[in-house]
Every structure is written in C-alpha cells, then in structure tokens.
C-alpha cells in the first residue's frame, strides 16, 4: 500500500534547540490526516522535515520516514520520492510560481499539468490563462494555477500547508472538494497542516495535535464601553490614490471595540493608515481626545503615544535586526520616556501578557513564528499605553488559542479604557465587537449596536 | 561566530608575525638569493636579508593601511548612500552624479595621479575612497530606499523618531550584513591598491619589509631563490581568500540566523 509512516522525527535548530522532538505520523493510503497546533508549535516544520526540504539552520537529527513500507533516506532518494510521489501546495503558493514563466510552461513542467479538463475543474479557462505570466493573473487565479501544479497527475501523497490562511474563499472550497474527491475515488493520501478547526474537522479522518489548541474559540469578555469619545471622525474623505471613502462620520468611545468590515481592496487599510498619520491625502476632521489629529511630522508627542497602529503584516513591521524585547522596549523608551532598565521590564511584562516568555523575547523576527510576531507587534503597540489602537487584521493569521489570547489582552486593556478600531475579515473578531462599520462602495454604515449580546452572555 | 576564529587567527599572525621573526628583517645576514636551507628557512633576498623574517614582518603595514582605507571608504559610502536613499530629491541626484563620474574613471588612473601629488599611504586611502565609495553608496542607497517604505520604518515614524535616530538605530542595523560585506570588499580593494602602488614605486620604500616591495625587489632573482617571490605572493593571496571566505560564512550564518 502507498502509505506514509513517520517515526520519532526529531529536528534541531542551529543552536541545538529541539524544534520537533519525536513526532509520529501515520497517513494510510487514501486517507486525510491533519496536523494542527498553536502557532509556533512546528506544524510547517513537520511537513518540511517529512519532505526533506528543511530551511538552512534546521537539521533532521533523528527519526525515519517510510513510504509504502520502504524507508526514504534524506538526500537524493528523498528528491526522487518527492518528484515521483508527492505534490505540495505551499503556505504562500503564489510565491512558488516563477514570475518569468507563462502558465503553460509552469503547468507543463509537471506531468499532466496542462490537462484542459482538469483546468476547467479548477475554474481556469485554458484559452484565457495559458499564455499569461503569474503577475497577469488575479490573486485567485494564481492560487488555482499553483493548486493545479500541486495536484497534477494525482500524486500519491498531497501535502497542503495552511491552505485556509493564504487562499481566498473560492480556492479554499476547491481545495476541500479536491481533498474529498481524492479520498472517495482512492486517488491518494493527503497530509494537511492547518490551524483552522472547522476546515480540519470537516475534512480529516485523523488529527495529530502538536500541543493543545483548546477546542474552539471563546470570545473573551470586556466591560461595556463608556461614553467618553476617544476618536471622533467627521466627514472623512479619502480620494487618493483612488476614490475610496466619502463623507464618513463615526466615533469610537473609551473601552469600545469597533470593527470595519468590507470586501478586500475597499480601503480598510488606507483608512487605518490615514488615522495613524501614514497616509496624508485625506479630507475632513479627525479628533482624538478632543484635539485635532495632525499628520505624522506635525503630530504632538501626546498624540503619538495615544494613537498606536497595528499593521497587517507583522513580519514587515518588525526590524529584522532587533530582538523582540528591544523592539518593545524602544517604544516604551521613546513614547513614555522610561529609562533603559524600566523600559526593558515593561517590555518583558507586556510580552508575558501576550504569552511570550523571555527566551522568545530574545529572538529576532526571523526566528519567530507568524503568530508570535503578531503578538510582539501587539505588545509594542500596547506598551505605550495608548488611548486608541488601530488594528489591521489583528487575528486573521492566528489559531483559535492564540487569537483568544490576543483578544483577551485587548479585553484587559479595553477594561482600562483602550478604544480599538479594527479592520478585519475574521468572524471571531467581529463576534467580539461592540459595533460593526460596514464598507459599501465608498461609504461606511454603522450596521449593528449589540451591547447586550456581547461579552459575558456569548460565553 | 565559530567561523570568526580562523580569520582572527590569520590577522593576528599577520599583525604580530614580526615578533616570531628569527632574524632582523632589515639586516643583511647572508649572500643574496641563497636557496632555502640552513639558517634561512626560506633563503635570502636581493640584499641577503632573511626572507622568512621579512615575510613575517611585511604584512602588518599593508593590513593596517588596507583596513584604514576600507573603513574610511565604507564609512563615506554608507553615509552618502543613507542620505541619498532617505532624502531622495536633489541630494540623491548630486550624490548619484558624483558617484557615476567616479565609477566611470579607471581607479588605477586615479590612484596614479593622486600618488604623484601626495605620499603613498594617503594616496592608497584616497584612491580606495574614489574607487570604492561610489559602489558602496549606490548599493546602500538602493537598500535604504526600500527600507524607507518598510513596515518597521513606518512604526519608527509613528513613534516620532528623529531622522538621525531612524537611520542609525533602525536602517543601519537592518542592513548590517550588507555593510560588513561592503567593508570587506573595500578592504580587499585597499589591499590591491596598496600593493599596486608599491609595485610601481609609490608605496613602501626600501629597506622596509613589505610584501609588495618584496615582490618588486626579488623578481630578478626568482630563478635563484623562488621562495623570495612565492612567499609574499602566497601570503597576499591567503589574506584575500580568508577575507572572502569570512564574508561568505557570515552571509551563510545570516541566512540561518
């Protein structure tokens, strides 16, 4: 039988720390096995170690991978096995497409890739896409081309790395259908890495949990907001680079969590960047704490501290040269005027509050997982004790347990008066919100006021 | 960090090698161009001085001069690159124009012209700056330009950091790998120019012990005592290789960090 057996897989990093210690995994033929776990638990590393494609710095120091009963030795044997028997949909699949190649060439590189029927099944029109290069495709099309490459020729083992976090909804649905069809028609085994409980439980025959993720997501409670207005936005218009927003008026009160929802590309990020002072071309009045908020170069010290921005991509937001603790401590030094020692202890305190220990704080961004980076950026924003937090997708990349921890920290700070304006697609965050602002065309409308159902009663 | 030890050891030997010399490197201790053997492990040179002693002594001055030239060049190049990349506008245009002109002129020609006007060591530093700083400035400028739009630069701006603090505390550390690599390359350029000028008679003067001077003096007797030429040539090549390997291993270490 073509099945995958992994016994006692051990991976060490360059400093001799164990990243994986003794992982066992059985993927019987035609089954679907999912590996889940909180961020930083080594889910992606399992997959890379099995395929023998560990990044530099990580070494497989023990264990055995067997395919169809025969051991797969690392090195050339593993290369042959990967080519012959496996297909991989990587975590950011579009980045694996050579930008200089046409889709036709990308697909013909793998056996059976350019099969027209298969492309139609993936909602790709061969006449339309074959002669294009990746940058001429839409995001969804590019993802489906990557999927077509991964599944061409029905590999005996298909590996999917976090398919739900990087793919759009349509492609995710296609992946789910495809995985089901593989199982029903006995086309091969599937190994799936994901932190998405619903996706995993709908598809997997067997789940391997690398550390308890808790079951499901419980939104943390926060007391109802007060009447103090922290952010007052009046007749805000953003017409640059393209008309995005016209005449938006809203308020955010002390302790309130307001989320902005709307289709991607509607301008949610630009709105937050405008309020953070990073996007200067807007019209209208923005007040924080009763005084007008100036664009960055002229913004007062008090406003710099009071308004903190949490960008969407935490990896880009962290300087690769600075350790997590010093990044957070620097914000405390500059914005609160603390001494070096007191800033460091404040940083360690906040990192502990977002469940990062001192050893993790000593790492640089490259050595942190995606969820850990998100929490470092959050700690850096909160250490300044802001009055308003502008958060761009603060929980989307996080598993349930980490999202809960992040929202718990936000709830603690909201209890002490922090107002949060968040842009998101994440239903878990929307569930916690006091109010939802929906983006329609170029207007924001206040959609719900649901204090009574929030907080303690949803538990 | 383990990879730093061999490099440090080579530099220590080059800099302090004179202490191990069995003979006075400038004193005549035998017949000219004696083949290796006996009292002279590597034979004698054109005036009958001990080749081993001169080889052990002759690197320190070169290395110090090349390091100085490399540091000054890299410092000027990085500073210009940071300003040009961050400020953009006329600062960028002026710095780029000067850099383009300097890049277009052959560095050896610049070195010779300068060497006629000023003493050898000053000429080496000046020529290394003229030849190397424009390249460093262009690379640093491009890296700075992309750092300008990075998320962490936005975060620093949102903290209200001054431009100077932003450049020194954020941008420079983020490109430290690049800067170290540039410093290494400019060191090698300084080494080349120091040797070239000495070979042409502008650098170290007799009776100083200097690898490049040894090559120049001992070439006529290469048939009688090949090691009088081979020893300094090999040492120069080793030094350049060690620097190149150190840069390479540092880059690898960065990838895995």
mmCIF file with all atom_site columns, C-alpha atoms in Angstrom, chain B residues 49-242:
data_model
loop_
_atom_site.group_PDB
_atom_site.id
_atom_site.type_symbol
_atom_site.label_atom_id
_atom_site.label_alt_id
_atom_site.label_comp_id
_atom_site.label_asym_id
_atom_site.label_entity_id
_atom_site.label_seq_id
_atom_site.pdbx_PDB_ins_code
_atom_site.Cartn_x
_atom_site.Cartn_y
_atom_site.Cartn_z
_atom_site.occupancy
_atom_site.B_iso_or_equiv
_atom_site.pdbx_formal_charge
_atom_site.auth_seq_id
_atom_site.auth_comp_id
_atom_site.auth_asym_id
_atom_site.auth_atom_id
_atom_site.pdbx_PDB_model_num
ATOM 1   C CA . UNK B 1 49  ? 68.233 39.508 4.141   1.00 0.00 ? 49  UNK B CA 1
ATOM 2   C CA . UNK B 1 50  ? 66.188 36.619 5.630   1.00 0.00 ? 50  UNK B CA 1
ATOM 3   C CA . UNK B 1 51  ? 63.017 36.036 3.527   1.00 0.00 ? 51  UNK B CA 1
ATOM 4   C CA . UNK B 1 52  ? 61.112 34.318 6.388   1.00 0.00 ? 52  UNK B CA 1
ATOM 5   C CA . UNK B 1 53  ? 61.705 37.247 8.738   1.00 0.00 ? 53  UNK B CA 1
ATOM 6   C CA . UNK B 1 54  ? 60.718 39.773 6.107   1.00 0.00 ? 54  UNK B CA 1
ATOM 7   C CA . UNK B 1 55  ? 57.608 37.763 5.177   1.00 0.00 ? 55  UNK B CA 1
ATOM 8   C CA . UNK B 1 56  ? 56.529 37.584 8.814   1.00 0.00 ? 56  UNK B CA 1
ATOM 9   C CA . UNK B 1 57  ? 57.070 41.318 9.276   1.00 0.00 ? 57  UNK B CA 1
ATOM 10  C CA . UNK B 1 58  ? 55.895 42.582 5.900   1.00 0.00 ? 58  UNK B CA 1
ATOM 11  C CA . UNK B 1 59  ? 52.112 42.170 6.239   1.00 0.00 ? 59  UNK B CA 1
ATOM 12  C CA . UNK B 1 60  ? 51.293 44.359 9.215   1.00 0.00 ? 60  UNK B CA 1
ATOM 13  C CA . UNK B 1 61  ? 51.760 47.707 7.486   1.00 0.00 ? 61  UNK B CA 1
ATOM 14  C CA . UNK B 1 62  ? 49.771 46.565 4.442   1.00 0.00 ? 62  UNK B CA 1
ATOM 15  C CA . UNK B 1 63  ? 46.886 45.210 6.505   1.00 0.00 ? 63  UNK B CA 1
ATOM 16  C CA . UNK B 1 64  ? 46.684 48.321 8.688   1.00 0.00 ? 64  UNK B CA 1
ATOM 17  C CA . UNK B 1 65  ? 46.734 50.568 5.620   1.00 0.00 ? 65  UNK B CA 1
ATOM 18  C CA . UNK B 1 66  ? 44.128 48.465 3.770   1.00 0.00 ? 66  UNK B CA 1
ATOM 19  C CA . UNK B 1 67  ? 41.900 48.324 6.867   1.00 0.00 ? 67  UNK B CA 1
ATOM 20  C CA . UNK B 1 68  ? 42.097 52.075 7.268   1.00 0.00 ? 68  UNK B CA 1
ATOM 21  C CA . UNK B 1 69  ? 41.309 52.600 3.581   1.00 0.00 ? 69  UNK B CA 1
ATOM 22  C CA . UNK B 1 70  ? 38.437 50.097 3.753   1.00 0.00 ? 70  UNK B CA 1
ATOM 23  C CA . UNK B 1 71  ? 36.943 51.675 6.880   1.00 0.00 ? 71  UNK B CA 1
ATOM 24  C CA . UNK B 1 72  ? 37.128 55.241 5.543   1.00 0.00 ? 72  UNK B CA 1
ATOM 25  C CA . UNK B 1 73  ? 35.700 54.169 2.178   1.00 0.00 ? 73  UNK B CA 1
ATOM 26  C CA . UNK B 1 74  ? 32.892 52.167 3.701   1.00 0.00 ? 74  UNK B CA 1
ATOM 27  C CA . UNK B 1 75  ? 32.063 54.978 6.153   1.00 0.00 ? 75  UNK B CA 1
ATOM 28  C CA . UNK B 1 76  ? 31.854 57.617 3.424   1.00 0.00 ? 76  UNK B CA 1
ATOM 29  C CA . UNK B 1 77  ? 29.950 55.309 1.071   1.00 0.00 ? 77  UNK B CA 1
ATOM 30  C CA . UNK B 1 78  ? 27.405 54.272 3.723   1.00 0.00 ? 78  UNK B CA 1
ATOM 31  C CA . UNK B 1 79  ? 26.844 57.863 4.862   1.00 0.00 ? 79  UNK B CA 1
ATOM 32  C CA . UNK B 1 80  ? 26.330 59.089 1.281   1.00 0.00 ? 80  UNK B CA 1
ATOM 33  C CA . UNK B 1 81  ? 24.085 56.120 0.468   1.00 0.00 ? 81  UNK B CA 1
ATOM 34  C CA . UNK B 1 82  ? 21.902 56.671 3.531   1.00 0.00 ? 82  UNK B CA 1
ATOM 35  C CA . UNK B 1 83  ? 21.443 60.364 2.775   1.00 0.00 ? 83  UNK B CA 1
ATOM 36  C CA . UNK B 1 84  ? 20.818 59.824 -0.933  1.00 0.00 ? 84  UNK B CA 1
ATOM 37  C CA . UNK B 1 85  ? 18.364 56.974 -0.332  1.00 0.00 ? 85  UNK B CA 1
ATOM 38  C CA . UNK B 1 86  ? 16.462 58.612 2.507   1.00 0.00 ? 86  UNK B CA 1
ATOM 39  C CA . UNK B 1 87  ? 16.325 62.213 1.344   1.00 0.00 ? 87  UNK B CA 1
ATOM 40  C CA . UNK B 1 88  ? 15.925 61.490 -2.366  1.00 0.00 ? 88  UNK B CA 1
ATOM 41  C CA . UNK B 1 89  ? 15.475 64.628 -4.477  1.00 0.00 ? 89  UNK B CA 1
ATOM 42  C CA . UNK B 1 90  ? 18.471 66.838 -5.136  1.00 0.00 ? 90  UNK B CA 1
ATOM 43  C CA . UNK B 1 91  ? 20.658 65.106 -2.504  1.00 0.00 ? 91  UNK B CA 1
ATOM 44  C CA . UNK B 1 92  ? 20.181 61.841 -4.362  1.00 0.00 ? 92  UNK B CA 1
ATOM 45  C CA . UNK B 1 93  ? 20.825 63.467 -7.755  1.00 0.00 ? 93  UNK B CA 1
ATOM 46  C CA . UNK B 1 94  ? 24.060 65.166 -6.633  1.00 0.00 ? 94  UNK B CA 1
ATOM 47  C CA . UNK B 1 95  ? 25.447 62.100 -4.853  1.00 0.00 ? 95  UNK B CA 1
ATOM 48  C CA . UNK B 1 96  ? 24.486 59.803 -7.732  1.00 0.00 ? 96  UNK B CA 1
ATOM 49  C CA . UNK B 1 97  ? 26.075 62.134 -10.302 1.00 0.00 ? 97  UNK B CA 1
ATOM 50  C CA . UNK B 1 98  ? 29.370 62.321 -8.388  1.00 0.00 ? 98  UNK B CA 1
ATOM 51  C CA . UNK B 1 99  ? 29.331 58.554 -7.868  1.00 0.00 ? 99  UNK B CA 1
ATOM 52  C CA . UNK B 1 100 ? 28.669 57.924 -11.564 1.00 0.00 ? 100 UNK B CA 1
ATOM 53  C CA . UNK B 1 101 ? 31.570 60.132 -12.640 1.00 0.00 ? 101 UNK B CA 1
ATOM 54  C CA . UNK B 1 102 ? 33.952 58.455 -10.182 1.00 0.00 ? 102 UNK B CA 1
ATOM 55  C CA . UNK B 1 103 ? 32.805 54.991 -11.268 1.00 0.00 ? 103 UNK B CA 1
ATOM 56  C CA . UNK B 1 104 ? 33.462 55.877 -14.899 1.00 0.00 ? 104 UNK B CA 1
ATOM 57  C CA . UNK B 1 105 ? 37.126 56.839 -14.285 1.00 0.00 ? 105 UNK B CA 1
ATOM 58  C CA . UNK B 1 106 ? 39.550 53.871 -14.030 1.00 0.00 ? 106 UNK B CA 1
ATOM 59  C CA . UNK B 1 107 ? 40.557 53.561 -10.399 1.00 0.00 ? 107 UNK B CA 1
ATOM 60  C CA . UNK B 1 108 ? 44.195 52.804 -11.230 1.00 0.00 ? 108 UNK B CA 1
ATOM 61  C CA . UNK B 1 109 ? 44.500 56.062 -13.154 1.00 0.00 ? 109 UNK B CA 1
ATOM 62  C CA . UNK B 1 110 ? 43.050 57.983 -10.205 1.00 0.00 ? 110 UNK B CA 1
ATOM 63  C CA . UNK B 1 111 ? 45.465 56.195 -7.878  1.00 0.00 ? 111 UNK B CA 1
ATOM 64  C CA . UNK B 1 112 ? 48.495 57.096 -10.009 1.00 0.00 ? 112 UNK B CA 1
ATOM 65  C CA . UNK B 1 113 ? 47.515 60.753 -10.292 1.00 0.00 ? 113 UNK B CA 1
ATOM 66  C CA . UNK B 1 114 ? 46.955 61.016 -6.548  1.00 0.00 ? 114 UNK B CA 1
ATOM 67  C CA . UNK B 1 115 ? 50.185 59.139 -5.791  1.00 0.00 ? 115 UNK B CA 1
ATOM 68  C CA . UNK B 1 116 ? 52.205 61.711 -7.708  1.00 0.00 ? 116 UNK B CA 1
ATOM 69  C CA . UNK B 1 117 ? 50.744 64.501 -5.604  1.00 0.00 ? 117 UNK B CA 1
ATOM 70  C CA . UNK B 1 118 ? 50.673 63.023 -2.077  1.00 0.00 ? 118 UNK B CA 1
ATOM 71  C CA . UNK B 1 119 ? 52.610 60.415 -0.027  1.00 0.00 ? 119 UNK B CA 1
ATOM 72  C CA . UNK B 1 120 ? 51.924 56.724 -0.733  1.00 0.00 ? 120 UNK B CA 1
ATOM 73  C CA . UNK B 1 121 ? 49.665 55.757 2.216   1.00 0.00 ? 121 UNK B CA 1
ATOM 74  C CA . UNK B 1 122 ? 47.485 58.853 1.765   1.00 0.00 ? 122 UNK B CA 1
ATOM 75  C CA . UNK B 1 123 ? 47.214 58.042 -1.932  1.00 0.00 ? 123 UNK B CA 1
ATOM 76  C CA . UNK B 1 124 ? 46.098 54.480 -1.148  1.00 0.00 ? 124 UNK B CA 1
ATOM 77  C CA . UNK B 1 125 ? 43.297 55.712 1.147   1.00 0.00 ? 125 UNK B CA 1
ATOM 78  C CA . UNK B 1 126 ? 42.219 58.453 -1.281  1.00 0.00 ? 126 UNK B CA 1
ATOM 79  C CA . UNK B 1 127 ? 42.205 56.124 -4.285  1.00 0.00 ? 127 UNK B CA 1
ATOM 80  C CA . UNK B 1 128 ? 40.259 53.440 -2.387  1.00 0.00 ? 128 UNK B CA 1
ATOM 81  C CA . UNK B 1 129 ? 37.670 56.051 -1.472  1.00 0.00 ? 129 UNK B CA 1
ATOM 82  C CA . UNK B 1 130 ? 37.468 57.254 -5.078  1.00 0.00 ? 130 UNK B CA 1
ATOM 83  C CA . UNK B 1 131 ? 37.160 53.702 -6.431  1.00 0.00 ? 131 UNK B CA 1
ATOM 84  C CA . UNK B 1 132 ? 35.085 52.049 -3.711  1.00 0.00 ? 132 UNK B CA 1
ATOM 85  C CA . UNK B 1 133 ? 32.857 54.623 -2.044  1.00 0.00 ? 133 UNK B CA 1
ATOM 86  C CA . UNK B 1 134 ? 30.662 55.202 -5.142  1.00 0.00 ? 134 UNK B CA 1
ATOM 87  C CA . UNK B 1 135 ? 29.882 51.467 -5.359  1.00 0.00 ? 135 UNK B CA 1
ATOM 88  C CA . UNK B 1 136 ? 29.083 51.238 -1.645  1.00 0.00 ? 136 UNK B CA 1
ATOM 89  C CA . UNK B 1 137 ? 26.971 54.403 -1.839  1.00 0.00 ? 137 UNK B CA 1
ATOM 90  C CA . UNK B 1 138 ? 24.885 53.050 -4.712  1.00 0.00 ? 138 UNK B CA 1
ATOM 91  C CA . UNK B 1 139 ? 24.197 49.730 -3.009  1.00 0.00 ? 139 UNK B CA 1
ATOM 92  C CA . UNK B 1 140 ? 23.382 51.346 0.333   1.00 0.00 ? 140 UNK B CA 1
ATOM 93  C CA . UNK B 1 141 ? 21.199 53.939 -1.414  1.00 0.00 ? 141 UNK B CA 1
ATOM 94  C CA . UNK B 1 142 ? 19.061 51.241 -3.028  1.00 0.00 ? 142 UNK B CA 1
ATOM 95  C CA . UNK B 1 143 ? 18.765 49.302 0.235   1.00 0.00 ? 143 UNK B CA 1
ATOM 96  C CA . UNK B 1 144 ? 17.825 52.493 2.091   1.00 0.00 ? 144 UNK B CA 1
ATOM 97  C CA . UNK B 1 145 ? 15.214 53.342 -0.488  1.00 0.00 ? 145 UNK B CA 1
ATOM 98  C CA . UNK B 1 146 ? 13.459 50.025 0.054   1.00 0.00 ? 146 UNK B CA 1
ATOM 99  C CA . UNK B 1 147 ? 13.845 50.352 3.836   1.00 0.00 ? 147 UNK B CA 1
ATOM 100 C CA . UNK B 1 148 ? 12.059 53.679 3.644   1.00 0.00 ? 148 UNK B CA 1
ATOM 101 C CA . UNK B 1 149 ? 8.768  52.003 2.812   1.00 0.00 ? 149 UNK B CA 1
ATOM 102 C CA . UNK B 1 150 ? 9.240  49.038 5.180   1.00 0.00 ? 150 UNK B CA 1
ATOM 103 C CA . UNK B 1 151 ? 6.666  48.453 7.888   1.00 0.00 ? 151 UNK B CA 1
ATOM 104 C CA . UNK B 1 152 ? 9.262  48.845 10.635  1.00 0.00 ? 152 UNK B CA 1
ATOM 105 C CA . UNK B 1 153 ? 10.239 52.260 9.280   1.00 0.00 ? 153 UNK B CA 1
ATOM 106 C CA . UNK B 1 154 ? 6.557  53.253 9.460   1.00 0.00 ? 154 UNK B CA 1
ATOM 107 C CA . UNK B 1 155 ? 6.495  52.012 13.050  1.00 0.00 ? 155 UNK B CA 1
ATOM 108 C CA . UNK B 1 156 ? 9.533  54.154 13.893  1.00 0.00 ? 156 UNK B CA 1
ATOM 109 C CA . UNK B 1 157 ? 7.928  57.187 12.247  1.00 0.00 ? 157 UNK B CA 1
ATOM 110 C CA . UNK B 1 158 ? 4.763  56.567 14.265  1.00 0.00 ? 158 UNK B CA 1
ATOM 111 C CA . UNK B 1 159 ? 6.923  56.702 17.409  1.00 0.00 ? 159 UNK B CA 1
ATOM 112 C CA . UNK B 1 160 ? 8.167  60.116 16.324  1.00 0.00 ? 160 UNK B CA 1
ATOM 113 C CA . UNK B 1 161 ? 11.820 59.041 15.994  1.00 0.00 ? 161 UNK B CA 1
ATOM 114 C CA . UNK B 1 162 ? 14.121 61.716 14.539  1.00 0.00 ? 162 UNK B CA 1
ATOM 115 C CA . UNK B 1 163 ? 15.554 61.046 11.088  1.00 0.00 ? 163 UNK B CA 1
ATOM 116 C CA . UNK B 1 164 ? 19.046 60.578 12.545  1.00 0.00 ? 164 UNK B CA 1
ATOM 117 C CA . UNK B 1 165 ? 17.807 58.054 15.131  1.00 0.00 ? 165 UNK B CA 1
ATOM 118 C CA . UNK B 1 166 ? 15.801 56.289 12.456  1.00 0.00 ? 166 UNK B CA 1
ATOM 119 C CA . UNK B 1 167 ? 18.818 55.954 10.155  1.00 0.00 ? 167 UNK B CA 1
ATOM 120 C CA . UNK B 1 168 ? 21.301 54.928 12.861  1.00 0.00 ? 168 UNK B CA 1
ATOM 121 C CA . UNK B 1 169 ? 19.083 52.780 15.083  1.00 0.00 ? 169 UNK B CA 1
ATOM 122 C CA . UNK B 1 170 ? 16.770 51.214 12.519  1.00 0.00 ? 170 UNK B CA 1
ATOM 123 C CA . UNK B 1 171 ? 18.027 51.367 8.926   1.00 0.00 ? 171 UNK B CA 1
ATOM 124 C CA . UNK B 1 172 ? 21.723 50.750 9.579   1.00 0.00 ? 172 UNK B CA 1
ATOM 125 C CA . UNK B 1 173 ? 21.238 47.681 11.827  1.00 0.00 ? 173 UNK B CA 1
ATOM 126 C CA . UNK B 1 174 ? 18.752 46.250 9.330   1.00 0.00 ? 174 UNK B CA 1
ATOM 127 C CA . UNK B 1 175 ? 21.430 46.357 6.632   1.00 0.00 ? 175 UNK B CA 1
ATOM 128 C CA . UNK B 1 176 ? 24.373 45.437 8.866   1.00 0.00 ? 176 UNK B CA 1
ATOM 129 C CA . UNK B 1 177 ? 25.124 42.305 6.839   1.00 0.00 ? 177 UNK B CA 1
ATOM 130 C CA . UNK B 1 178 ? 25.378 44.377 3.688   1.00 0.00 ? 178 UNK B CA 1
ATOM 131 C CA . UNK B 1 179 ? 27.606 46.969 5.355   1.00 0.00 ? 179 UNK B CA 1
ATOM 132 C CA . UNK B 1 180 ? 30.003 44.321 6.686   1.00 0.00 ? 180 UNK B CA 1
ATOM 133 C CA . UNK B 1 181 ? 30.203 42.731 3.242   1.00 0.00 ? 181 UNK B CA 1
ATOM 134 C CA . UNK B 1 182 ? 30.938 46.126 1.701   1.00 0.00 ? 182 UNK B CA 1
ATOM 135 C CA . UNK B 1 183 ? 33.652 46.832 4.298   1.00 0.00 ? 183 UNK B CA 1
ATOM 136 C CA . UNK B 1 184 ? 35.274 43.506 3.444   1.00 0.00 ? 184 UNK B CA 1
ATOM 137 C CA . UNK B 1 185 ? 35.230 44.193 -0.283  1.00 0.00 ? 185 UNK B CA 1
ATOM 138 C CA . UNK B 1 186 ? 36.674 47.692 0.215   1.00 0.00 ? 186 UNK B CA 1
ATOM 139 C CA . UNK B 1 187 ? 39.412 46.221 2.440   1.00 0.00 ? 187 UNK B CA 1
ATOM 140 C CA . UNK B 1 188 ? 40.392 43.943 -0.416  1.00 0.00 ? 188 UNK B CA 1
ATOM 141 C CA . UNK B 1 189 ? 40.367 46.899 -2.816  1.00 0.00 ? 189 UNK B CA 1
ATOM 142 C CA . UNK B 1 190 ? 42.609 48.841 -0.412  1.00 0.00 ? 190 UNK B CA 1
ATOM 143 C CA . UNK B 1 191 ? 44.967 45.859 -0.253  1.00 0.00 ? 191 UNK B CA 1
ATOM 144 C CA . UNK B 1 192 ? 45.142 45.681 -4.049  1.00 0.00 ? 192 UNK B CA 1
ATOM 145 C CA . UNK B 1 193 ? 45.809 49.389 -4.419  1.00 0.00 ? 193 UNK B CA 1
ATOM 146 C CA . UNK B 1 194 ? 48.448 49.401 -1.670  1.00 0.00 ? 194 UNK B CA 1
ATOM 147 C CA . UNK B 1 195 ? 50.281 46.551 -3.438  1.00 0.00 ? 195 UNK B CA 1
ATOM 148 C CA . UNK B 1 196 ? 49.909 48.107 -6.872  1.00 0.00 ? 196 UNK B CA 1
ATOM 149 C CA . UNK B 1 197 ? 51.251 51.495 -5.808  1.00 0.00 ? 197 UNK B CA 1
ATOM 150 C CA . UNK B 1 198 ? 54.156 49.844 -4.002  1.00 0.00 ? 198 UNK B CA 1
ATOM 151 C CA . UNK B 1 199 ? 54.975 47.717 -7.065  1.00 0.00 ? 199 UNK B CA 1
ATOM 152 C CA . UNK B 1 200 ? 55.009 50.921 -9.117  1.00 0.00 ? 200 UNK B CA 1
ATOM 153 C CA . UNK B 1 201 ? 57.344 52.542 -6.593  1.00 0.00 ? 201 UNK B CA 1
ATOM 154 C CA . UNK B 1 202 ? 54.947 54.905 -4.871  1.00 0.00 ? 202 UNK B CA 1
ATOM 155 C CA . UNK B 1 203 ? 54.205 52.969 -1.669  1.00 0.00 ? 203 UNK B CA 1
ATOM 156 C CA . UNK B 1 204 ? 56.522 51.462 0.906   1.00 0.00 ? 204 UNK B CA 1
ATOM 157 C CA . UNK B 1 205 ? 60.174 52.367 0.278   1.00 0.00 ? 205 UNK B CA 1
ATOM 158 C CA . UNK B 1 206 ? 63.325 50.254 0.840   1.00 0.00 ? 206 UNK B CA 1
ATOM 159 C CA . UNK B 1 207 ? 64.547 48.991 3.197   1.00 0.00 ? 207 UNK B CA 1
ATOM 160 C CA . UNK B 1 208 ? 61.083 48.484 4.726   1.00 0.00 ? 208 UNK B CA 1
ATOM 161 C CA . UNK B 1 209 ? 59.789 44.909 4.931   1.00 0.00 ? 209 UNK B CA 1
ATOM 162 C CA . UNK B 1 210 ? 56.627 44.890 2.849   1.00 0.00 ? 210 UNK B CA 1
ATOM 163 C CA . UNK B 1 211 ? 55.137 42.024 0.793   1.00 0.00 ? 211 UNK B CA 1
ATOM 164 C CA . UNK B 1 212 ? 54.559 44.147 -2.279  1.00 0.00 ? 212 UNK B CA 1
ATOM 165 C CA . UNK B 1 213 ? 58.046 45.664 -2.034  1.00 0.00 ? 213 UNK B CA 1
ATOM 166 C CA . UNK B 1 214 ? 59.481 42.143 -1.678  1.00 0.00 ? 214 UNK B CA 1
ATOM 167 C CA . UNK B 1 215 ? 57.791 41.103 -4.931  1.00 0.00 ? 215 UNK B CA 1
ATOM 168 C CA . UNK B 1 216 ? 59.283 44.121 -6.670  1.00 0.00 ? 216 UNK B CA 1
ATOM 169 C CA . UNK B 1 217 ? 62.796 43.689 -5.280  1.00 0.00 ? 217 UNK B CA 1
ATOM 170 C CA . UNK B 1 218 ? 63.078 39.915 -5.594  1.00 0.00 ? 218 UNK B CA 1
ATOM 171 C CA . UNK B 1 219 ? 61.573 39.299 -9.007  1.00 0.00 ? 219 UNK B CA 1
ATOM 172 C CA . UNK B 1 220 ? 65.000 39.427 -10.772 1.00 0.00 ? 220 UNK B CA 1
ATOM 173 C CA . UNK B 1 221 ? 66.320 36.617 -8.524  1.00 0.00 ? 221 UNK B CA 1
ATOM 174 C CA . UNK B 1 222 ? 63.255 34.412 -8.773  1.00 0.00 ? 222 UNK B CA 1
ATOM 175 C CA . UNK B 1 223 ? 65.276 31.704 -10.510 1.00 0.00 ? 223 UNK B CA 1
ATOM 176 C CA . UNK B 1 224 ? 67.917 31.522 -7.770  1.00 0.00 ? 224 UNK B CA 1
ATOM 177 C CA . UNK B 1 225 ? 65.510 31.659 -4.806  1.00 0.00 ? 225 UNK B CA 1
ATOM 178 C CA . UNK B 1 226 ? 61.854 31.272 -5.916  1.00 0.00 ? 226 UNK B CA 1
ATOM 179 C CA . UNK B 1 227 ? 60.572 31.437 -2.338  1.00 0.00 ? 227 UNK B CA 1
ATOM 180 C CA . UNK B 1 228 ? 61.677 35.092 -2.082  1.00 0.00 ? 228 UNK B CA 1
ATOM 181 C CA . UNK B 1 229 ? 58.805 35.857 -4.506  1.00 0.00 ? 229 UNK B CA 1
ATOM 182 C CA . UNK B 1 230 ? 56.485 32.950 -3.768  1.00 0.00 ? 230 UNK B CA 1
ATOM 183 C CA . UNK B 1 231 ? 56.265 33.584 -0.008  1.00 0.00 ? 231 UNK B CA 1
ATOM 184 C CA . UNK B 1 232 ? 54.910 37.149 -0.128  1.00 0.00 ? 232 UNK B CA 1
ATOM 185 C CA . UNK B 1 233 ? 52.687 36.327 -3.128  1.00 0.00 ? 233 UNK B CA 1
ATOM 186 C CA . UNK B 1 234 ? 51.167 33.324 -1.336  1.00 0.00 ? 234 UNK B CA 1
ATOM 187 C CA . UNK B 1 235 ? 50.655 35.337 1.849   1.00 0.00 ? 235 UNK B CA 1
ATOM 188 C CA . UNK B 1 236 ? 48.855 38.096 -0.055  1.00 0.00 ? 236 UNK B CA 1
ATOM 189 C CA . UNK B 1 237 ? 46.607 35.577 -1.811  1.00 0.00 ? 237 UNK B CA 1
ATOM 190 C CA . UNK B 1 238 ? 45.875 33.807 1.502   1.00 0.00 ? 238 UNK B CA 1
ATOM 191 C CA . UNK B 1 239 ? 44.880 37.050 3.156   1.00 0.00 ? 239 UNK B CA 1
ATOM 192 C CA . UNK B 1 240 ? 42.476 37.975 0.355   1.00 0.00 ? 240 UNK B CA 1
ATOM 193 C CA . UNK B 1 241 ? 40.970 34.458 0.384   1.00 0.00 ? 241 UNK B CA 1
ATOM 194 C CA . UNK B 1 242 ? 40.497 34.495 4.151   1.00 0.00 ? 242 UNK B CA 1
#
